[in-house]
Each structure stands twice: as structure tokens, then as C-alpha cells.
Short mmCIF file of N, CA and C in Angstrom, two decimals:
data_model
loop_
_atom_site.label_atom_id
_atom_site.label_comp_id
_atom_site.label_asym_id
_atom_site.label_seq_id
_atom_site.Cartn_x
_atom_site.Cartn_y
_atom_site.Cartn_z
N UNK M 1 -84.48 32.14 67.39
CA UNK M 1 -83.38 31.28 66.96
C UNK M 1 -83.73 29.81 67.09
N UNK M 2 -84.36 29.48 68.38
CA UNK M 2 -84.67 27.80 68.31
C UNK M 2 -85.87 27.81 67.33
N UNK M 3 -86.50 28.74 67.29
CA UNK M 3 -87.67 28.10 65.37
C UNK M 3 -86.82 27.56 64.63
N UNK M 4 -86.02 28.50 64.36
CA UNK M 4 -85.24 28.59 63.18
C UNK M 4 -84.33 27.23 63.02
N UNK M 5 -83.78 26.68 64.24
CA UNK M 5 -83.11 25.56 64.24
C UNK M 5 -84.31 24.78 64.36
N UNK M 6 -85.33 24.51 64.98
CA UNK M 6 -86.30 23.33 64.78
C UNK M 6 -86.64 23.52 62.76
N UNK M 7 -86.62 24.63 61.93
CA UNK M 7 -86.94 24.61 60.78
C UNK M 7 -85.61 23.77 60.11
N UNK M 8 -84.48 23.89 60.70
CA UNK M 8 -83.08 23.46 59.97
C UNK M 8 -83.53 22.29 60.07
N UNK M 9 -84.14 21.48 61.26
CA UNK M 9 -83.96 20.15 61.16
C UNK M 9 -85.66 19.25 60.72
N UNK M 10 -86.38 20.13 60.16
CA UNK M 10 -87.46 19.37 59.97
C UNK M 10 -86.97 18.40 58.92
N UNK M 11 -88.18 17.22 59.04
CA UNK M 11 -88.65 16.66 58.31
C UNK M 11 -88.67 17.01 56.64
N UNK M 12 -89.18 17.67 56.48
CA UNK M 12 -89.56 18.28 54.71
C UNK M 12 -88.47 19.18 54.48
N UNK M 13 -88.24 18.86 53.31
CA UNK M 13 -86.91 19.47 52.85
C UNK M 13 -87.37 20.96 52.48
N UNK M 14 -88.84 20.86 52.24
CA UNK M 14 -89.25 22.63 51.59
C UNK M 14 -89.24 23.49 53.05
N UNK M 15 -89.80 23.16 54.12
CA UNK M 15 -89.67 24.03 55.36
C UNK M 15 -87.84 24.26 55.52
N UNK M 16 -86.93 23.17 55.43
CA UNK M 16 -85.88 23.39 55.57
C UNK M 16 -85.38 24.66 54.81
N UNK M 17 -85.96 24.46 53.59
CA UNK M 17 -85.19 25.09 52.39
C UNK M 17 -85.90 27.02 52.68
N UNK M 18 -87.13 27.00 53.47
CA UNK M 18 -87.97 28.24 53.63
C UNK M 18 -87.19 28.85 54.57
N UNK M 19 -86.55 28.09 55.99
CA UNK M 19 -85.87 28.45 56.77
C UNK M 19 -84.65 29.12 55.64
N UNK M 20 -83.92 28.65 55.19
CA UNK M 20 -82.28 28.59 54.72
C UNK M 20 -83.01 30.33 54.02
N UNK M 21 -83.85 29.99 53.10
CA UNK M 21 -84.14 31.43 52.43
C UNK M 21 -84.13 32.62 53.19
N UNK M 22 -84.93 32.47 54.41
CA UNK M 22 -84.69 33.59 55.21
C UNK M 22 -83.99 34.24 56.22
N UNK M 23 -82.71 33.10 56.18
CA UNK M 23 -81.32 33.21 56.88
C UNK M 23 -80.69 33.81 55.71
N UNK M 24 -80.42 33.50 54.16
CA UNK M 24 -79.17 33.95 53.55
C UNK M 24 -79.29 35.03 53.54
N UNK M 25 -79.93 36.30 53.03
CA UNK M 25 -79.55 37.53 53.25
C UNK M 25 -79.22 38.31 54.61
N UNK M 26 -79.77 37.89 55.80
CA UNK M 26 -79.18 38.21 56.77
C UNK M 26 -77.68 38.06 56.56
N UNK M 27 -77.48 36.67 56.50
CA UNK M 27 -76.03 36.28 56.49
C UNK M 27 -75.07 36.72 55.08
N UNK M 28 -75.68 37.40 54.03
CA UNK M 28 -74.88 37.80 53.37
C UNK M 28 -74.96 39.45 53.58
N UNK M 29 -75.19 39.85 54.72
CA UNK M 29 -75.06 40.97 54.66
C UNK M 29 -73.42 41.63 54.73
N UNK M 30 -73.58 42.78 54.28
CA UNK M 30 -71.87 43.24 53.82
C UNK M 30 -70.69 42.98 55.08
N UNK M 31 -71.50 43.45 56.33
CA UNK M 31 -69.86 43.51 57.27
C UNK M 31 -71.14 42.84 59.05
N UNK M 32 -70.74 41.98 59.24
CA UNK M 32 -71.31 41.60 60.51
C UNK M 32 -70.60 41.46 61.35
N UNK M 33 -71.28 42.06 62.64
CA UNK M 33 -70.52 42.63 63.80
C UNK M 33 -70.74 41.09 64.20
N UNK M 34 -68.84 40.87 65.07
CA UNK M 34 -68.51 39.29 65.73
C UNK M 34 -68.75 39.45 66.62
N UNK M 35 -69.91 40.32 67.77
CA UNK M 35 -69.79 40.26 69.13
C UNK M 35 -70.76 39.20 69.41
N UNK M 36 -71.55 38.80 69.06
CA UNK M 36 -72.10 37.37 69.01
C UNK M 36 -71.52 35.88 68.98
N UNK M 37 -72.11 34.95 69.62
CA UNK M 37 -72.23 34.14 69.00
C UNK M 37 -72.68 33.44 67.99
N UNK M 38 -72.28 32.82 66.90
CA UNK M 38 -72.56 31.97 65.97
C UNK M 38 -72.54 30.98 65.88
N UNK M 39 -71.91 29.87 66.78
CA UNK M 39 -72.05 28.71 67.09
C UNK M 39 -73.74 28.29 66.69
N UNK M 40 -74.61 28.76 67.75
CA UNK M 40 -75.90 28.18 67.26
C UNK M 40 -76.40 28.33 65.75
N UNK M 41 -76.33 29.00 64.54
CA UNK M 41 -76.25 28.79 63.53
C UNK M 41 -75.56 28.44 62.66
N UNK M 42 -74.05 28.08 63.09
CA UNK M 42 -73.15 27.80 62.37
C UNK M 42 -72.83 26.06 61.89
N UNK M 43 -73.48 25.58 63.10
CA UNK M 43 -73.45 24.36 63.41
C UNK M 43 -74.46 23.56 62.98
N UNK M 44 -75.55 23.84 62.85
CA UNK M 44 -76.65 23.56 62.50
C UNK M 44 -76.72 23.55 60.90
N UNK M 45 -76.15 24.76 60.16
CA UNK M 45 -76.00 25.04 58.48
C UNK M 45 -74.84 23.83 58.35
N UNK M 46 -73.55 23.21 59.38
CA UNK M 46 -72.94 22.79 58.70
C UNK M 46 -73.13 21.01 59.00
N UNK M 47 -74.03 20.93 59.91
CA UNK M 47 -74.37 19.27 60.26
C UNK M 47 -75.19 19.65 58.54
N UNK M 48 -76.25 20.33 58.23
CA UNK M 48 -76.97 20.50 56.88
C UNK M 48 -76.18 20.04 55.63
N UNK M 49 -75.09 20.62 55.52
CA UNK M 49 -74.33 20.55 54.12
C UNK M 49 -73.59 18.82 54.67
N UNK M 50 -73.39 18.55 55.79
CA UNK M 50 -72.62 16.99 55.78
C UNK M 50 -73.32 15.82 55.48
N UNK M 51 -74.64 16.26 56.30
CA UNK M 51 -75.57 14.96 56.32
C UNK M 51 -76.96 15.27 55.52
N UNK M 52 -77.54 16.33 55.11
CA UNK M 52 -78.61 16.88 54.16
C UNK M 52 -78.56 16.08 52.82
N UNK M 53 -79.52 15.45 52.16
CA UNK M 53 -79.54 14.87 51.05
C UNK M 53 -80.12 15.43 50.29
N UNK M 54 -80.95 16.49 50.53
CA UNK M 54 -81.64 17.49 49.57
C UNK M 54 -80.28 18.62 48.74
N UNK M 55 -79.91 18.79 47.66
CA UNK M 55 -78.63 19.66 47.36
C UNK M 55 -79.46 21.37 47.02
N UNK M 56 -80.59 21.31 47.11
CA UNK M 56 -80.96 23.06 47.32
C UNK M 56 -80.79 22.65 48.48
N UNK M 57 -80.95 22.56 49.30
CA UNK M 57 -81.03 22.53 50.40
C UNK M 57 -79.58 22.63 51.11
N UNK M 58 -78.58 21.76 50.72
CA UNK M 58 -76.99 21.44 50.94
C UNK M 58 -76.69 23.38 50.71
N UNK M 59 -77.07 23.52 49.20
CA UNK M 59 -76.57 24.47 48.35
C UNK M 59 -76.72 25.93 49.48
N UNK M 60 -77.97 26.06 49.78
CA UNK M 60 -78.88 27.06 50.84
C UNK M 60 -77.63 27.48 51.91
N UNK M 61 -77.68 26.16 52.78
CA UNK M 61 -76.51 26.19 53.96
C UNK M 61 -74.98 26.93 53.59
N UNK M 62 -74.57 26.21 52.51
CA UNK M 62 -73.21 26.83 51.84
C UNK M 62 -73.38 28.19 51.91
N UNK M 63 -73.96 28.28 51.08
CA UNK M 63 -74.52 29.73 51.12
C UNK M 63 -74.55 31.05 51.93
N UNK M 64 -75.16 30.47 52.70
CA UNK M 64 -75.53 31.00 54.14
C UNK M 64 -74.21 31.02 55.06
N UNK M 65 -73.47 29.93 55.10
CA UNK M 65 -72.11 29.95 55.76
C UNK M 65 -70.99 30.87 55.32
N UNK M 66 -71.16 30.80 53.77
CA UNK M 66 -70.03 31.39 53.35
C UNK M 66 -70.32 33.49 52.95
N UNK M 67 -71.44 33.46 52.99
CA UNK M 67 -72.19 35.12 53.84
C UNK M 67 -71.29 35.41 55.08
N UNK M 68 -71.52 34.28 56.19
CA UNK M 68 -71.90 34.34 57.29
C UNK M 68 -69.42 34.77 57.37
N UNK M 69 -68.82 33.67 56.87
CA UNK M 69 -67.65 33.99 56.72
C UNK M 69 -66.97 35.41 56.56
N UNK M 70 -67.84 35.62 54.97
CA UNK M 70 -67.75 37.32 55.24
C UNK M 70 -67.73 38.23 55.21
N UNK M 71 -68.87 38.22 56.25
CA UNK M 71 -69.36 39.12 56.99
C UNK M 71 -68.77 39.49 58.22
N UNK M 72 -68.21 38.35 58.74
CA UNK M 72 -67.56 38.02 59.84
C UNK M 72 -65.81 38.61 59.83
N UNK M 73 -65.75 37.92 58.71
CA UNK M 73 -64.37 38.11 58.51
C UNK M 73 -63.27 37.61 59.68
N UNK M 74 -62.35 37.83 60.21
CA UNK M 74 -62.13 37.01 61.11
C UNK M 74 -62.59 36.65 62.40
N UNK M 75 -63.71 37.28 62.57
CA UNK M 75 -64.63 36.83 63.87
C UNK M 75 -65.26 35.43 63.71
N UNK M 76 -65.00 34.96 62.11
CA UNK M 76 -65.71 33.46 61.90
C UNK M 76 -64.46 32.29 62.26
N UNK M 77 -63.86 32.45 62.15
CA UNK M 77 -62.43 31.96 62.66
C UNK M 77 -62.62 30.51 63.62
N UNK M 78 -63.48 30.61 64.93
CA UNK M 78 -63.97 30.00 65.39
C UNK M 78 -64.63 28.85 65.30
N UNK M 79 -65.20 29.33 63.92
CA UNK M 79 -66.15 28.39 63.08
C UNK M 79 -65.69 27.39 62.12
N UNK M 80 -64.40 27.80 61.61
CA UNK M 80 -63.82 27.44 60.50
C UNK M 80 -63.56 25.88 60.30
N UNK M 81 -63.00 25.27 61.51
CA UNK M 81 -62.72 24.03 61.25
C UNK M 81 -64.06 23.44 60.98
N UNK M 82 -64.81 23.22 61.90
CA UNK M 82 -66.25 22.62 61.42
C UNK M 82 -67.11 23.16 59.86
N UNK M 83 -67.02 24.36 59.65
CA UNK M 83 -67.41 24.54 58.24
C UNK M 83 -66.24 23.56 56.87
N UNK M 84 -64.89 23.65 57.56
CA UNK M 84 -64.06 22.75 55.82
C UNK M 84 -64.02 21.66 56.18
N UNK M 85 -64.46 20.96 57.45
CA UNK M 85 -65.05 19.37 57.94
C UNK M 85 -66.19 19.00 56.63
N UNK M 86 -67.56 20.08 57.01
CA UNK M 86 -68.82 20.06 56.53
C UNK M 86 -68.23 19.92 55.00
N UNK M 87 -67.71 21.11 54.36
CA UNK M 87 -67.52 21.10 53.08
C UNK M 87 -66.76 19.95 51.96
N UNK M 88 -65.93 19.73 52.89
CA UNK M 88 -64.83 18.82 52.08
C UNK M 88 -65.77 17.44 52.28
N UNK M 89 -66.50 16.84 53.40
CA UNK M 89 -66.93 15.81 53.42
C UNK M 89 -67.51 15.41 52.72
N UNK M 90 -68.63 16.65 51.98
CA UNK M 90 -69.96 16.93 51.10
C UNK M 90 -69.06 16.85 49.39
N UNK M 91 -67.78 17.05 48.82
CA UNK M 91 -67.82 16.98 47.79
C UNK M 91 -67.35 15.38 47.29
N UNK M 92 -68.02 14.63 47.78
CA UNK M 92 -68.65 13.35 47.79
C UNK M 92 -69.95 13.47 46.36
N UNK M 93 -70.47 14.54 46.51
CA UNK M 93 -71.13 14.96 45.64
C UNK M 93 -70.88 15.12 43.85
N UNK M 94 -71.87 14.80 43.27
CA UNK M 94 -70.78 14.77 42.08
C UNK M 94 -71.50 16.16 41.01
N UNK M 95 -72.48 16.68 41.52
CA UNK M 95 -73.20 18.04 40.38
C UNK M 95 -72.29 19.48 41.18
N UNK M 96 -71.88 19.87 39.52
CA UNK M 96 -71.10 20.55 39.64
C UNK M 96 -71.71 21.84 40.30
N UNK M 97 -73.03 22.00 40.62
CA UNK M 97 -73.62 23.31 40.92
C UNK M 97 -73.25 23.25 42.69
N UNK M 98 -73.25 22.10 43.04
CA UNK M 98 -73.02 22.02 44.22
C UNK M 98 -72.02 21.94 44.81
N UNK M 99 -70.75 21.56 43.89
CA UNK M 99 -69.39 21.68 43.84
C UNK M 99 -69.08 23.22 44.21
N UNK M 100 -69.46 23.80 43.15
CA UNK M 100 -69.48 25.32 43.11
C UNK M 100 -69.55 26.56 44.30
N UNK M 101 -70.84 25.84 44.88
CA UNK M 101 -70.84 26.42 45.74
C UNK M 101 -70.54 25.98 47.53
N UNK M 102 -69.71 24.98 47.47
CA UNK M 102 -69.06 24.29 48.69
C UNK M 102 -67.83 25.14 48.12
N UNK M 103 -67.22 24.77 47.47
CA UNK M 103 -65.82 25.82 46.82
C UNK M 103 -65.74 26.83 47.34
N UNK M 104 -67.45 27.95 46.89
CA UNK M 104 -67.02 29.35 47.50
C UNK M 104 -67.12 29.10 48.86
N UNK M 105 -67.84 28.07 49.83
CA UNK M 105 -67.93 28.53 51.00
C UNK M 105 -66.81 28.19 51.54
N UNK M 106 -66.03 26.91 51.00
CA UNK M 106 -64.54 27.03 51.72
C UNK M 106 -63.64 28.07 51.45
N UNK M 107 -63.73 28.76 50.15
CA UNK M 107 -62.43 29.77 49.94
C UNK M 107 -62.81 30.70 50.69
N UNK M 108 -64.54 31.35 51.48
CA UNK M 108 -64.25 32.20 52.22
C UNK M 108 -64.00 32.24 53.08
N UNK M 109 -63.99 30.51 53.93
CA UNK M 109 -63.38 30.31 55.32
C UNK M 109 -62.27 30.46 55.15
N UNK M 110 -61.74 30.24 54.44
CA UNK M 110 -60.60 30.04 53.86
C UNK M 110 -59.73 30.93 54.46
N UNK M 111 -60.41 32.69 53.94
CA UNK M 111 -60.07 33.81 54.04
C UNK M 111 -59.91 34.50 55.36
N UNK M 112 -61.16 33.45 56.36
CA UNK M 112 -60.97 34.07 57.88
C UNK M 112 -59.86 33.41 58.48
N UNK M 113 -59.09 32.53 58.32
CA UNK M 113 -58.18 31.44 59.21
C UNK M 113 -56.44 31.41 58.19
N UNK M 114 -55.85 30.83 58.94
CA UNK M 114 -54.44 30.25 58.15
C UNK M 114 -54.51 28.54 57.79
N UNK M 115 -54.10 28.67 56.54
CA UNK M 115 -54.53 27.03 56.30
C UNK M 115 -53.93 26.27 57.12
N UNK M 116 -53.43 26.28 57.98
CA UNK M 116 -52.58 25.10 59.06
C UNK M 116 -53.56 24.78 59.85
N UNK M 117 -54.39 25.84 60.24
CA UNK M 117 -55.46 25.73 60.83
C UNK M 117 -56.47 24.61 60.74
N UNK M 118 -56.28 24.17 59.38
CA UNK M 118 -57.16 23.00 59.47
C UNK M 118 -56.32 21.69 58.19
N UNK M 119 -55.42 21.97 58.37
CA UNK M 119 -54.37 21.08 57.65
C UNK M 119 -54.45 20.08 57.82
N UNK M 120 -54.90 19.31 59.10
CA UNK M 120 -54.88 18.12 59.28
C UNK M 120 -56.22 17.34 58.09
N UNK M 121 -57.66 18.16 58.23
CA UNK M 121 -58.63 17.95 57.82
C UNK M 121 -58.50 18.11 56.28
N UNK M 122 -57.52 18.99 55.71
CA UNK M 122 -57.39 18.86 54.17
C UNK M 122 -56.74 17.43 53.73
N UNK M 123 -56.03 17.40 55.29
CA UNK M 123 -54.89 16.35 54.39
C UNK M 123 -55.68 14.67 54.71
N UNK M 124 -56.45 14.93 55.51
CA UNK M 124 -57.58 13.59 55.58
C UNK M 124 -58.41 13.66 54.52
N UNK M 125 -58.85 14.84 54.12
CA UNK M 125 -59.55 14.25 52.69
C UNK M 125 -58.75 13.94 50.96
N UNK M 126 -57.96 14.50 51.33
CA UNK M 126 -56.76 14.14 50.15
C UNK M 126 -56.70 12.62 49.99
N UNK M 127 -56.69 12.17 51.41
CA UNK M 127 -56.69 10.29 51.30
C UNK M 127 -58.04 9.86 51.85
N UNK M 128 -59.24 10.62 51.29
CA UNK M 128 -60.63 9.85 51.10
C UNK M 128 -60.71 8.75 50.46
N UNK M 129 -61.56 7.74 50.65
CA UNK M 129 -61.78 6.43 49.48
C UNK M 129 -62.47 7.11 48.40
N UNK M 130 -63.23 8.07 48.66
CA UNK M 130 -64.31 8.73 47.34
C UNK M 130 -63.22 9.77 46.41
N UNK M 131 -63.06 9.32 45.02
CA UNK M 131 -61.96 9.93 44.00
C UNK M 131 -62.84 11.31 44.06
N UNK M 132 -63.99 11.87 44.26
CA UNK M 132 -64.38 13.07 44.12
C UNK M 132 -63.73 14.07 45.22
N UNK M 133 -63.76 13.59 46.77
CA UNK M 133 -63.72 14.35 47.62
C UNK M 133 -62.18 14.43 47.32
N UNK M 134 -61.11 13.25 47.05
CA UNK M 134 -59.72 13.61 46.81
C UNK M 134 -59.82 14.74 45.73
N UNK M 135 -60.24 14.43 44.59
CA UNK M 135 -59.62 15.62 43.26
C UNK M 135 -60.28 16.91 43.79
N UNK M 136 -61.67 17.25 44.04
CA UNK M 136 -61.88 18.92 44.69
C UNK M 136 -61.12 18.87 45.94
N UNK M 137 -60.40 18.24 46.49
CA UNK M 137 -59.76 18.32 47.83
C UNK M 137 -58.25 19.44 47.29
N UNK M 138 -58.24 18.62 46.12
CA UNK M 138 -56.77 18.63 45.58
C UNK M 138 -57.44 19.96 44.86
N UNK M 139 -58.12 20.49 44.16
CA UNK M 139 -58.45 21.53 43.63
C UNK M 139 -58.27 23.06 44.26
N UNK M 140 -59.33 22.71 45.62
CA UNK M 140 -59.37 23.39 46.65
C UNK M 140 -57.88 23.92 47.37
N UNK M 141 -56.70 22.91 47.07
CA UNK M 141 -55.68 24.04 47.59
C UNK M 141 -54.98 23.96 46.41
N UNK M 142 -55.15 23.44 45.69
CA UNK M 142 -54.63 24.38 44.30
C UNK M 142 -54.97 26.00 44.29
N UNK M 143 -56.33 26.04 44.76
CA UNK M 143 -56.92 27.46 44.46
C UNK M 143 -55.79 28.65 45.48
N UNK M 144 -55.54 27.54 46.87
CA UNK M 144 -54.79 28.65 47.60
C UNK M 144 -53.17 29.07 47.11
N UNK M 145 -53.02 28.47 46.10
CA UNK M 145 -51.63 28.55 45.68
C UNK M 145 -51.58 29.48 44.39
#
């Protein structure tokens, strides 16, 4: 596990991106048992998608988180606020491929938690200065309605 986080945080975006490859299918596997912790990978994929400037790379993490959601199902619960922190911050972004897939990884957090749960954090990006992160902000609970 600490490779794997020294690979999250290298230098070169291709070791990053080699790491992310051989985390997503783990993490999209069908039903993952919550007796673990996930903190140490959860945190690490979502500092990736906030502050990562590479978008395969952004894209990888999403990815990987929103597997990791569920799989988890409400055992990710835990995780949730810091993953729609990560996500909503990131659609700052303006390619829609990357839109896309921050979308699915919030609608599957989405799915482990009650939106009050992180209500405060929707409703801080609703009044972002960046018109992108407001309108997918505003999209994003359109979708829950």
C-alpha cells in the first residue's frame, strides 16, 4: 500500500497514471467487503482529482473512487464528504470527458450517503467564483431530483 501511495504522488504523471491502472479494477470490483479501511486510498485518489493537473490522470482517480463507492456501498459513507469536496472542486475543469466522469463518481457517492450529508459543501460550490463549478454544481443536484 505505501508503493502504491509513493506511485500516487510521484513526480511523472505516467508512473501516476501506471499506479491508478492497477488500482481501478480492484476497485471496480462488483461487491467489496467494508471491513477495512479505506481511508489510506481514498484520500490519496481524492487529494489526485483536487490538485492533479494531468486529467487521465484526474480521470483514473474518479474512476477508481467511484468503483471503490460501489463496491462499498454504504461502507464508503465515511469517505463521502472528502470524495464531493475532491469532485465538485475539480469541475473547475472545462473538457467534458472529465466532467463526465467526476459526475459518475459523485452520483455514486451520492448513492452511499443522504445528501444533507454534505449539503453544506454543495451549497459552497453553488456560490463558487468559477461559472463552471456553479452550473455542474447546479447539474449535479438536478440529477438527484
Amino acid at each position: 500500500s505505501s508503493g502504491i501511495n509513493a506511485e500516487y504522488g510521484d513526480k511523472s504523471w505516467k508512473i501516476r497514471k501506471e499506479a491508478l491502472e492497477k488500482l481501478q479494477p480492484l476497485a471496480e470490483s462488483i461487491k467489496i467487503e467494508p471491513s477495512n479501511d479505506f481511508g489510506g486510498i481514498v484520500s490519496p485518489l481524492a487529494k489526485i482529482i483536487a490538485k492533479d493537473s494531468n486529467i487521465v490522470v484526474v480521470q483514473l482517480a474518479a474512476k477508481c473512487l467511484a468503483g471503490l463507492a460501489k463496491g462499498l456501498r454504504k461502507g464508503y459513507s465515511n469517505h463521502a464528504k472528502e470524495t464531493v469536496i475532491a469532485c465538485l472542486s475539480k469541475y473547475k475543469e472545462k473538457k467534458a470527458s472529465v466532467i463526465a466522469v467526476l459526475s459518475d463518481c459523485l452520483d455514486s457517492t451520492l448513492d452511499t450517503i443522504q445528501l444533507s450529508s454534505v449539503s453544506e459543501q454543495v451549497i459552497e460550490s453553488l456560490g463558487d467564483k468559477n461559472p463552471g463549478v456553479r452550473q455542474e454544481t447546479t447539474n449535479f443536484v438536478v440529477r438527484l431530483f
